[in-house]
């Protein structure tokens, strides 16, 4: 679509005439089309709809079904990650509770040597926003926990020196069970995640910034969890004892931060934190026969997960380029534009035909004929390229996330506007292909 807008003949002629407002004129149409797309979208209410959306994106119904299953288990705000597997096929692994990517500091803390895990049942959780090295700072709270008879999970910036040695020696002797884990993240993000853990477990972050010192810590500052499982690389906190209202408040706070941020990276990290508190974590493990096939399959699954989440966020619309074409028709019928704006609208009107035209051409049909037919048939109906029939697209399971359709249009217009207002573009010159070598014996006489 960006190409159709930026390199349209009307756009070129307009710029030659000095029509510098053409880029703005193109953008004028975006709002009305987006509004029509929103009006067309239908909320995703069933597991089957999520499966259909993901299946189309991944071109694989098995992948679609697994993504729908994962979203059903962890909720719309849960995290779904995709990992490479050494085994062939697909596998879904669900994690209850909060999980973060930090493991035990010392393998001597392992309680299950077969699985190489440190498992703490009905444990206290000490959360500290500083390094712990001096055993004198740790002894007072250790004595209190030992008297309770419960194990202790320590999450701190770092645990080292004699403090770590004391924990290891007590574990080996069977005097006291504990596990030490480095806090996840860095800087302000680490502080925020420690606070998340504290709220989830009903504890308090011990930090000198708020006047709390480790040597003066009491049991009521510690969090609690039904189970803490720590591996070499990950820590999972199951059923923290945090107050439901406080957890809900923290979740709402993170949601507000997601709305405010302009950074995609920050938004992604905030969504991960939100999922750890409000949803859960699902891991789809993908395997394949070759390395190349594995990478390609993993990327398809990741794209399908994003599309499924987008469908849940803003609903679904008819796929196959139908929604875009029919939404633009409705929008342009309502717009009364003149001059440059009318020219910009005409350019966009032609550009939104591109996806459907391409689908028709791929199916061996005449693009222009298909576009004209779809533009004038019942709303929501379009071409099923697999059968060549015109059907109700949503009923036939040919759907797209409304968010993806809207974003595609906005991104295309943004890129095109950049080209239209650019004086010059620097591009790599294609290298000439070397001539094919002469056939052996080509100069010999026979």
Tab-separated table of C-alpha atoms in Angstrom:
chain	number	residue	atom	x	y	z
A	1	UNK	CA	0.000	0.000	0.000
A	2	UNK	CA	2.861	2.390	0.790
A	3	UNK	CA	4.214	1.850	-2.723
A	4	UNK	CA	0.773	2.471	-4.247
A	5	UNK	CA	0.471	5.774	-2.358
A	6	UNK	CA	4.026	7.097	-2.738
A	7	UNK	CA	4.535	6.142	-6.388
A	8	UNK	CA	1.034	6.852	-7.623
A	9	UNK	CA	0.938	8.830	-10.893
A	10	UNK	CA	-1.412	11.456	-9.352
A	11	UNK	CA	1.019	11.881	-6.459
A	12	UNK	CA	3.948	12.415	-8.825
A	13	UNK	CA	2.069	14.946	-10.947
A	14	UNK	CA	0.808	16.747	-7.853
A	15	UNK	CA	4.302	17.155	-6.463
A	16	UNK	CA	5.571	18.406	-9.821
A	17	UNK	CA	2.900	21.134	-9.630
A	18	UNK	CA	4.218	22.123	-6.202
A	19	UNK	CA	1.414	20.467	-4.241
A	20	UNK	CA	3.439	20.226	-1.012
A	21	UNK	CA	0.400	19.516	1.135
A	22	UNK	CA	-0.203	16.163	-0.569
A	23	UNK	CA	1.321	14.186	2.321
A	24	UNK	CA	-1.065	15.883	4.749
A	25	UNK	CA	-3.948	15.302	2.343
A	26	UNK	CA	-3.241	11.557	2.358
A	27	UNK	CA	-3.361	11.520	6.169
A	28	UNK	CA	-6.764	13.274	6.213
A	29	UNK	CA	-8.438	10.041	5.106
A	30	UNK	CA	-6.889	7.836	7.817
A	31	UNK	CA	-9.179	8.910	10.653
A	32	UNK	CA	-12.464	8.216	8.823
A	33	UNK	CA	-11.257	4.824	7.508
A	34	UNK	CA	-10.006	3.806	10.968
A	35	UNK	CA	-13.389	4.811	12.428
A	36	UNK	CA	-15.211	2.631	9.884
A	37	UNK	CA	-12.878	-0.306	10.616
A	38	UNK	CA	-13.616	0.041	14.333
A	39	UNK	CA	-17.358	0.067	13.612
A	40	UNK	CA	-17.002	-3.096	11.515
A	41	UNK	CA	-14.924	-5.020	14.057
A	42	UNK	CA	-16.536	-7.806	16.030
A	43	UNK	CA	-15.239	-8.741	19.481
A	44	UNK	CA	-13.385	-12.036	19.802
A	45	UNK	CA	-15.513	-14.022	22.209
A	46	UNK	CA	-14.648	-17.643	21.547
A	47	UNK	CA	-11.626	-19.887	21.561
A	48	UNK	CA	-12.534	-20.912	17.997
A	49	UNK	CA	-12.243	-17.308	16.744
A	50	UNK	CA	-8.782	-16.952	18.281
A	51	UNK	CA	-7.796	-20.268	16.725
A	52	UNK	CA	-9.055	-19.149	13.293
A	53	UNK	CA	-7.132	-15.850	13.480
A	54	UNK	CA	-3.883	-17.528	14.533
A	55	UNK	CA	-4.341	-20.351	11.996
A	56	UNK	CA	-4.598	-17.887	9.100
A	57	UNK	CA	-1.497	-16.007	10.262
A	58	UNK	CA	0.569	-19.176	10.738
A	59	UNK	CA	-0.970	-21.027	7.764
A	60	UNK	CA	-1.307	-23.998	10.123
A	61	UNK	CA	-4.453	-24.984	12.049
A	62	UNK	CA	-2.450	-26.970	14.626
A	63	UNK	CA	-0.492	-23.850	15.576
A	64	UNK	CA	-3.728	-21.840	15.734
A	65	UNK	CA	-5.348	-24.349	18.089
A	66	UNK	CA	-2.314	-24.370	20.394
A	67	UNK	CA	-2.194	-20.555	20.578
A	68	UNK	CA	-5.926	-20.478	21.371
A	69	UNK	CA	-5.355	-23.056	24.112
A	70	UNK	CA	-2.462	-21.005	25.541
A	71	UNK	CA	-4.519	-17.778	25.574
A	72	UNK	CA	-7.429	-19.606	27.176
A	73	UNK	CA	-5.149	-20.769	30.002
A	74	UNK	CA	-3.165	-17.587	30.736
A	75	UNK	CA	-5.778	-14.952	29.844
A	76	UNK	CA	-5.547	-12.061	27.405
A	77	UNK	CA	-2.884	-10.320	29.487
A	78	UNK	CA	-0.807	-13.446	29.971
A	79	UNK	CA	2.579	-13.863	28.323
A	80	UNK	CA	2.995	-16.410	25.521
A	81	UNK	CA	6.597	-17.048	24.554
A	82	UNK	CA	7.948	-19.256	21.767
A	83	UNK	CA	11.054	-21.363	22.266
A	84	UNK	CA	12.998	-23.755	20.072
A	85	UNK	CA	12.750	-27.406	21.044
A	86	UNK	CA	15.077	-30.331	20.406
A	87	UNK	CA	12.111	-32.606	19.792
A	88	UNK	CA	9.946	-32.678	16.675
A	89	UNK	CA	6.476	-31.110	16.805
A	90	UNK	CA	4.748	-28.649	19.147
A	91	UNK	CA	4.478	-28.645	22.916
A	92	UNK	CA	2.627	-26.294	25.307
A	93	UNK	CA	3.992	-25.651	28.793
A	94	UNK	CA	1.987	-23.624	31.306
A	95	UNK	CA	3.450	-21.883	34.344
A	96	UNK	CA	1.355	-20.991	37.359
A	97	UNK	CA	2.438	-17.999	39.415
A	98	UNK	CA	5.175	-15.467	38.716
A	99	UNK	CA	8.255	-16.516	36.789
A	100	UNK	CA	11.395	-14.482	36.094
A	101	UNK	CA	14.687	-15.264	34.383
A	102	UNK	CA	17.088	-15.586	37.302
A	103	UNK	CA	18.212	-18.870	38.848
A	104	UNK	CA	19.973	-19.932	42.038
A	105	UNK	CA	23.340	-18.353	42.797
A	106	UNK	CA	24.849	-21.627	44.049
A	107	UNK	CA	24.004	-25.174	42.846
A	108	UNK	CA	24.629	-26.400	46.410
A	109	UNK	CA	21.172	-25.009	47.243
A	110	UNK	CA	19.428	-27.613	45.053
A	111	UNK	CA	16.924	-29.849	46.874
A	112	UNK	CA	15.968	-32.089	43.924
A	113	UNK	CA	19.209	-33.362	42.383
A	114	UNK	CA	17.459	-35.228	39.563
A	115	UNK	CA	15.726	-32.119	38.236
A	116	UNK	CA	18.413	-29.761	39.587
A	117	UNK	CA	15.794	-27.595	41.307
A	118	UNK	CA	15.622	-25.875	44.672
A	119	UNK	CA	12.024	-26.311	45.862
A	120	UNK	CA	10.855	-24.377	48.932
A	121	UNK	CA	7.380	-25.328	50.210
A	122	UNK	CA	5.426	-22.882	52.408
A	123	UNK	CA	8.383	-20.509	52.320
A	124	UNK	CA	9.222	-17.046	53.566
A	125	UNK	CA	10.482	-14.642	50.876
A	126	UNK	CA	13.088	-12.003	51.756
A	127	UNK	CA	13.193	-9.179	49.178
A	128	UNK	CA	16.195	-6.861	49.387
A	129	UNK	CA	17.207	-4.030	47.052
A	130	UNK	CA	20.935	-4.217	47.828
A	131	UNK	CA	23.873	-6.618	47.917
A	132	UNK	CA	24.143	-8.957	50.893
A	133	UNK	CA	27.726	-9.861	51.773
A	134	UNK	CA	28.101	-9.366	55.535
A	135	UNK	CA	26.689	-12.288	57.532
A	136	UNK	CA	26.098	-10.005	60.531
A	137	UNK	CA	23.386	-8.208	58.559
A	138	UNK	CA	21.657	-11.483	57.702
A	139	UNK	CA	21.909	-13.407	61.000
A	140	UNK	CA	19.045	-11.652	62.894
A	141	UNK	CA	16.401	-12.483	60.266
A	142	UNK	CA	17.868	-15.968	59.668
A	143	UNK	CA	17.454	-16.811	63.356
A	144	UNK	CA	13.816	-15.668	63.293
A	145	UNK	CA	13.046	-17.759	60.192
A	146	UNK	CA	14.841	-20.820	61.630
A	147	UNK	CA	12.671	-20.618	64.747
A	148	UNK	CA	9.558	-20.724	62.548
A	149	UNK	CA	10.736	-23.962	60.924
A	150	UNK	CA	10.073	-22.672	57.395
A	151	UNK	CA	12.518	-22.435	54.461
A	152	UNK	CA	13.649	-19.057	53.101
A	153	UNK	CA	13.948	-17.711	49.559
A	154	UNK	CA	16.177	-14.624	49.314
A	155	UNK	CA	15.818	-12.310	46.309
A	156	UNK	CA	18.427	-9.541	46.386
A	157	UNK	CA	20.663	-7.491	44.102
A	158	UNK	CA	23.354	-10.081	44.898
A	159	UNK	CA	24.382	-12.467	47.683
A	160	UNK	CA	28.095	-13.083	48.034
A	161	UNK	CA	31.016	-13.576	50.416
A	162	UNK	CA	30.441	-14.942	53.898
A	163	UNK	CA	26.667	-14.449	53.661
A	164	UNK	CA	26.452	-16.854	50.712
A	165	UNK	CA	28.937	-19.273	52.307
A	166	UNK	CA	26.846	-19.432	55.503
A	167	UNK	CA	23.653	-20.231	53.579
A	168	UNK	CA	25.423	-22.992	51.614
A	169	UNK	CA	27.036	-24.571	54.708
A	170	UNK	CA	23.711	-24.629	56.576
A	171	UNK	CA	21.999	-26.221	53.567
A	172	UNK	CA	24.674	-28.949	53.234
A	173	UNK	CA	24.528	-29.726	56.961
A	174	UNK	CA	20.734	-29.841	56.871
A	175	UNK	CA	20.484	-27.136	59.537
A	176	UNK	CA	18.474	-24.687	57.445
A	177	UNK	CA	16.995	-24.749	53.938
A	178	UNK	CA	17.300	-21.629	51.825
A	179	UNK	CA	17.881	-20.507	48.258
A	180	UNK	CA	19.463	-17.253	47.072
A	181	UNK	CA	18.476	-15.590	43.789
A	182	UNK	CA	19.675	-12.404	42.095
A	183	UNK	CA	16.913	-9.862	41.531
A	184	UNK	CA	15.645	-9.618	37.931
A	185	UNK	CA	16.249	-6.551	35.770
A	186	UNK	CA	18.496	-3.512	36.209
A	187	UNK	CA	18.196	-0.019	37.668
A	188	UNK	CA	14.668	1.354	37.997
A	189	UNK	CA	13.197	-1.725	36.302
A	190	UNK	CA	14.732	-3.937	39.002
A	191	UNK	CA	13.228	-1.753	41.739
A	192	UNK	CA	9.816	-2.003	40.079
A	193	UNK	CA	10.027	-5.783	39.720
A	194	UNK	CA	11.098	-6.231	43.341
A	195	UNK	CA	8.066	-4.183	44.352
A	196	UNK	CA	5.886	-6.433	42.167
A	197	UNK	CA	7.279	-9.507	43.952
A	198	UNK	CA	6.719	-7.869	47.344
A	199	UNK	CA	3.071	-7.091	46.541
A	200	UNK	CA	2.500	-10.590	45.142
A	201	UNK	CA	3.916	-12.281	48.252
A	202	UNK	CA	2.621	-9.801	50.842
A	203	UNK	CA	6.102	-8.649	51.831
A	204	UNK	CA	8.076	-5.405	51.841
A	205	UNK	CA	11.177	-4.490	49.847
A	206	UNK	CA	13.982	-3.985	52.372
A	207	UNK	CA	15.811	-0.913	51.145
A	208	UNK	CA	17.752	1.817	52.909
A	209	UNK	CA	16.099	4.285	50.515
A	210	UNK	CA	12.910	3.887	52.549
A	211	UNK	CA	14.669	3.596	55.904
A	212	UNK	CA	14.641	-0.210	56.211
A	213	UNK	CA	17.857	-2.019	57.110
A	214	UNK	CA	18.421	-5.747	56.731
A	215	UNK	CA	19.855	-6.216	60.236
A	216	UNK	CA	16.623	-4.780	61.720
A	217	UNK	CA	14.233	-6.802	59.519
A	218	UNK	CA	11.379	-8.700	61.167
A	219	UNK	CA	9.205	-11.582	59.980
A	220	UNK	CA	6.291	-9.287	59.147
A	221	UNK	CA	8.451	-7.649	56.434
A	222	UNK	CA	8.920	-10.982	54.655
A	223	UNK	CA	6.626	-12.266	51.953
A	224	UNK	CA	5.159	-15.767	51.861
A	225	UNK	CA	4.446	-18.270	49.096
A	226	UNK	CA	3.005	-21.765	48.930
A	227	UNK	CA	5.954	-22.809	46.793
A	228	UNK	CA	9.114	-21.287	45.320
A	229	UNK	CA	10.830	-23.321	42.582
A	230	UNK	CA	14.305	-22.231	41.449
A	231	UNK	CA	16.275	-23.775	38.578
A	232	UNK	CA	19.634	-22.802	37.118
A	233	UNK	CA	17.979	-20.158	34.946
A	234	UNK	CA	14.515	-19.373	36.342
A	235	UNK	CA	12.557	-18.691	39.512
A	236	UNK	CA	8.832	-19.377	39.892
A	237	UNK	CA	6.755	-18.104	42.823
A	238	UNK	CA	3.490	-20.032	43.194
A	239	UNK	CA	0.509	-18.686	45.175
A	240	UNK	CA	2.020	-15.670	46.882
A	241	UNK	CA	0.256	-14.468	50.036
A	242	UNK	CA	-0.287	-10.916	48.772
A	243	UNK	CA	-3.507	-8.974	49.346
A	244	UNK	CA	-5.862	-9.232	46.341
A	245	UNK	CA	-6.774	-5.534	46.447
A	246	UNK	CA	-3.121	-4.464	46.504
A	247	UNK	CA	-2.326	-6.775	43.582
A	248	UNK	CA	-5.299	-5.340	41.676
A	249	UNK	CA	-4.096	-1.800	42.408
A	250	UNK	CA	-0.604	-2.637	41.161
A	251	UNK	CA	-2.061	-4.182	38.002
A	252	UNK	CA	-4.075	-1.007	37.300
A	253	UNK	CA	-0.974	1.120	37.872
A	254	UNK	CA	1.017	-0.900	35.321
A	255	UNK	CA	-1.862	-0.686	32.824
A	256	UNK	CA	-1.825	3.108	33.183
A	257	UNK	CA	1.939	3.155	32.536
A	258	UNK	CA	1.432	1.049	29.400
A	259	UNK	CA	-1.090	3.606	28.105
A	260	UNK	CA	1.278	6.526	28.733
A	261	UNK	CA	4.562	5.160	27.361
A	262	UNK	CA	5.720	5.962	23.815
A	263	UNK	CA	8.525	3.385	23.850
A	264	UNK	CA	7.805	-0.030	22.313
A	265	UNK	CA	10.563	-1.574	24.459
A	266	UNK	CA	9.149	-0.112	27.683
A	267	UNK	CA	5.649	-1.196	26.683
A	268	UNK	CA	6.841	-4.762	26.106
A	269	UNK	CA	8.567	-4.899	29.506
A	270	UNK	CA	5.519	-3.418	31.248
A	271	UNK	CA	3.269	-5.984	29.573
A	272	UNK	CA	5.568	-8.752	30.813
A	273	UNK	CA	5.275	-7.401	34.363
A	274	UNK	CA	1.504	-7.143	33.989
A	275	UNK	CA	1.267	-10.745	32.839
A	276	UNK	CA	3.326	-11.979	35.769
A	277	UNK	CA	0.883	-10.317	38.171
A	278	UNK	CA	-2.455	-10.645	36.372
A	279	UNK	CA	-2.193	-13.564	34.001
A	280	UNK	CA	0.370	-16.264	33.674
A	281	UNK	CA	3.058	-17.553	31.347
A	282	UNK	CA	2.645	-20.078	28.527
A	283	UNK	CA	5.603	-21.410	26.560
A	284	UNK	CA	5.081	-22.930	23.111
A	285	UNK	CA	8.032	-25.167	22.260
A	286	UNK	CA	8.480	-25.701	18.528
A	287	UNK	CA	10.598	-28.384	16.919
A	288	UNK	CA	11.400	-29.223	13.294
A	289	UNK	CA	13.526	-31.560	11.190
A	290	UNK	CA	16.110	-28.947	10.140
A	291	UNK	CA	17.540	-25.715	11.556
A	292	UNK	CA	16.159	-23.627	8.676
A	293	UNK	CA	12.667	-25.101	9.068
A	294	UNK	CA	12.836	-24.569	12.843
A	295	UNK	CA	13.662	-20.842	12.524
A	296	UNK	CA	10.917	-20.321	9.946
A	297	UNK	CA	8.347	-22.168	12.064
A	298	UNK	CA	9.291	-20.222	15.199
A	299	UNK	CA	8.845	-16.890	13.376
A	300	UNK	CA	5.443	-17.965	12.028
A	301	UNK	CA	4.262	-18.904	15.517
A	302	UNK	CA	5.499	-15.575	16.959
A	303	UNK	CA	3.599	-13.667	14.236
A	304	UNK	CA	0.482	-15.730	14.898
A	305	UNK	CA	0.681	-15.009	18.647
A	306	UNK	CA	0.897	-11.262	17.956
A	307	UNK	CA	-2.079	-11.431	15.586
A	308	UNK	CA	-4.154	-13.409	18.078
A	309	UNK	CA	-3.424	-10.857	20.814
A	310	UNK	CA	-4.285	-8.013	18.421
A	311	UNK	CA	-7.610	-9.720	17.641
A	312	UNK	CA	-8.447	-9.951	21.337
A	313	UNK	CA	-7.542	-6.264	21.840
A	314	UNK	CA	-9.575	-4.661	19.038
A	315	UNK	CA	-11.692	-7.451	17.570
A	316	UNK	CA	-11.749	-9.021	14.115
A	317	UNK	CA	-12.869	-7.888	10.668
A	318	UNK	CA	-13.409	-9.646	7.343
A	319	UNK	CA	-10.075	-10.807	5.953
A	320	UNK	CA	-8.719	-11.006	2.428
A	321	UNK	CA	-8.535	-7.219	1.973
A	322	UNK	CA	-12.344	-6.937	2.193
A	323	UNK	CA	-12.633	-4.862	5.390
A	324	UNK	CA	-10.140	-2.265	4.169
A	325	UNK	CA	-11.873	-1.880	0.814
A	326	UNK	CA	-15.399	-1.662	2.230
A	327	UNK	CA	-14.396	0.620	5.129
A	328	UNK	CA	-12.740	3.057	2.722
A	329	UNK	CA	-15.845	3.052	0.495
A	330	UNK	CA	-18.044	4.047	3.450
A	331	UNK	CA	-15.543	6.665	4.622
A	332	UNK	CA	-15.195	8.315	1.194
A	333	UNK	CA	-18.973	8.472	0.725
A	334	UNK	CA	-19.165	10.672	3.833
A	335	UNK	CA	-16.137	12.866	3.050
A	336	UNK	CA	-16.617	16.112	1.133
A	337	UNK	CA	-13.134	17.017	-0.050
A	338	UNK	CA	-11.783	19.432	-2.641
A	339	UNK	CA	-8.403	20.339	-4.115
A	340	UNK	CA	-5.338	18.655	-2.646
A	341	UNK	CA	-7.391	16.714	-0.096
A	342	UNK	CA	-9.553	15.223	-2.853
A	343	UNK	CA	-6.422	14.164	-4.728
A	344	UNK	CA	-4.981	12.592	-1.566
A	345	UNK	CA	-8.234	10.715	-0.940
A	346	UNK	CA	-8.252	9.392	-4.505
A	347	UNK	CA	-4.697	8.091	-4.075
A	348	UNK	CA	-5.613	6.284	-0.852
A	349	UNK	CA	-8.792	4.901	-2.441
A	350	UNK	CA	-6.689	3.221	-5.129
A	351	UNK	CA	-4.065	2.043	-2.631
A	352	UNK	CA	-6.521	0.168	-0.383
A	353	UNK	CA	-7.445	-2.005	-3.365
A	354	UNK	CA	-3.902	-3.412	-3.482
A	355	UNK	CA	-4.251	-6.286	-0.945
A	356	UNK	CA	-7.430	-7.689	-2.559
A	357	UNK	CA	-6.040	-7.234	-6.081
A	358	UNK	CA	-2.916	-9.174	-5.145
A	359	UNK	CA	-4.950	-12.000	-3.568
A	360	UNK	CA	-7.124	-12.204	-6.706
A	361	UNK	CA	-4.069	-12.288	-8.980
A	362	UNK	CA	-2.493	-15.019	-6.844
A	363	UNK	CA	-5.684	-17.044	-7.352
A	364	UNK	CA	-5.462	-16.554	-11.131
A	365	UNK	CA	-8.304	-14.018	-11.289
A	366	UNK	CA	-8.554	-10.502	-12.709
A	367	UNK	CA	-7.826	-8.102	-9.817
A	368	UNK	CA	-9.865	-5.153	-11.069
A	369	UNK	CA	-12.974	-7.270	-11.672
A	370	UNK	CA	-12.794	-8.826	-8.186
A	371	UNK	CA	-12.309	-5.427	-6.515
A	372	UNK	CA	-15.343	-3.957	-8.285
A	373	UNK	CA	-17.519	-6.928	-7.316
A	374	UNK	CA	-16.438	-6.907	-3.642
A	375	UNK	CA	-16.946	-3.161	-3.401
A	376	UNK	CA	-20.593	-3.504	-4.367
A	377	UNK	CA	-21.708	-6.751	-2.689
A	378	UNK	CA	-23.094	-7.161	0.813
A	379	UNK	CA	-20.871	-5.825	3.613
A	380	UNK	CA	-18.574	-8.454	5.071
A	381	UNK	CA	-18.720	-10.634	1.949
A	382	UNK	CA	-15.698	-11.173	-0.257
A	383	UNK	CA	-13.593	-13.581	-2.281
A	384	UNK	CA	-12.582	-16.938	-0.845
A	385	UNK	CA	-9.398	-17.339	-2.904
A	386	UNK	CA	-9.209	-21.066	-2.109
A	387	UNK	CA	-12.575	-21.819	-3.772
A	388	UNK	CA	-13.132	-18.798	-6.034
A	389	UNK	CA	-16.522	-18.200	-4.368
A	390	UNK	CA	-17.888	-15.021	-2.785
A	391	UNK	CA	-18.808	-15.760	0.832
A	392	UNK	CA	-19.470	-14.220	4.253
A	393	UNK	CA	-15.814	-13.915	5.263
A	394	UNK	CA	-16.242	-14.112	9.043
A	395	UNK	CA	-18.543	-17.144	8.828
A	396	UNK	CA	-16.027	-18.795	6.502
A	397	UNK	CA	-13.254	-18.157	9.031
A	398	UNK	CA	-11.403	-15.714	6.731
A	399	UNK	CA	-10.645	-12.995	9.250
A	400	UNK	CA	-8.019	-10.425	10.187
A	401	UNK	CA	-7.417	-8.614	13.481
A	402	UNK	CA	-8.874	-5.093	13.207
A	403	UNK	CA	-5.718	-3.724	14.838
A	404	UNK	CA	-3.470	-5.303	12.197
A	405	UNK	CA	-5.605	-3.951	9.339
A	406	UNK	CA	-5.694	-0.463	10.858
A	407	UNK	CA	-1.953	-0.466	11.612
A	408	UNK	CA	-1.125	-1.631	8.069
A	409	UNK	CA	-2.998	1.349	6.629
A	410	UNK	CA	-1.487	3.859	9.058
A	411	UNK	CA	2.053	2.547	8.562
A	412	UNK	CA	1.671	2.569	4.779
A	413	UNK	CA	0.445	6.176	4.829
A	414	UNK	CA	3.251	7.201	7.191
A	415	UNK	CA	5.957	5.662	4.989
A	416	UNK	CA	4.393	7.116	1.844
A	417	UNK	CA	4.185	10.589	3.428
A	418	UNK	CA	7.881	10.356	4.258
A	419	UNK	CA	8.704	9.554	0.629
A	420	UNK	CA	6.436	12.304	-0.684
A	421	UNK	CA	8.219	14.947	1.412
A	422	UNK	CA	11.751	13.663	0.785
A	423	UNK	CA	13.983	15.534	-1.658
A	424	UNK	CA	16.267	12.581	-2.372
A	425	UNK	CA	16.745	8.960	-1.378
A	426	UNK	CA	20.098	7.172	-1.103
A	427	UNK	CA	19.909	3.517	-2.078
A	428	UNK	CA	22.388	0.729	-2.719
A	429	UNK	CA	23.068	0.316	-6.416
A	430	UNK	CA	22.371	-3.276	-7.457
A	431	UNK	CA	25.513	-5.063	-8.559
A	432	UNK	CA	25.366	-6.428	-12.121
A	433	UNK	CA	24.964	-10.174	-12.264
A	434	UNK	CA	28.041	-11.936	-13.677
A	435	UNK	CA	27.607	-13.429	-17.123
A	436	UNK	CA	27.125	-17.174	-17.268
A	437	UNK	CA	30.370	-19.051	-18.054
A	438	UNK	CA	30.759	-20.324	-21.590
A	439	UNK	CA	29.973	-23.978	-22.143
A	440	UNK	CA	33.055	-26.242	-22.364
A	441	UNK	CA	34.313	-26.628	-25.895
A	442	UNK	CA	32.357	-23.640	-27.117
A	443	UNK	CA	35.219	-22.384	-29.393
A	444	UNK	CA	36.115	-25.763	-30.900
A	445	UNK	CA	35.388	-26.730	-34.478
A	446	UNK	CA	33.859	-30.104	-35.228
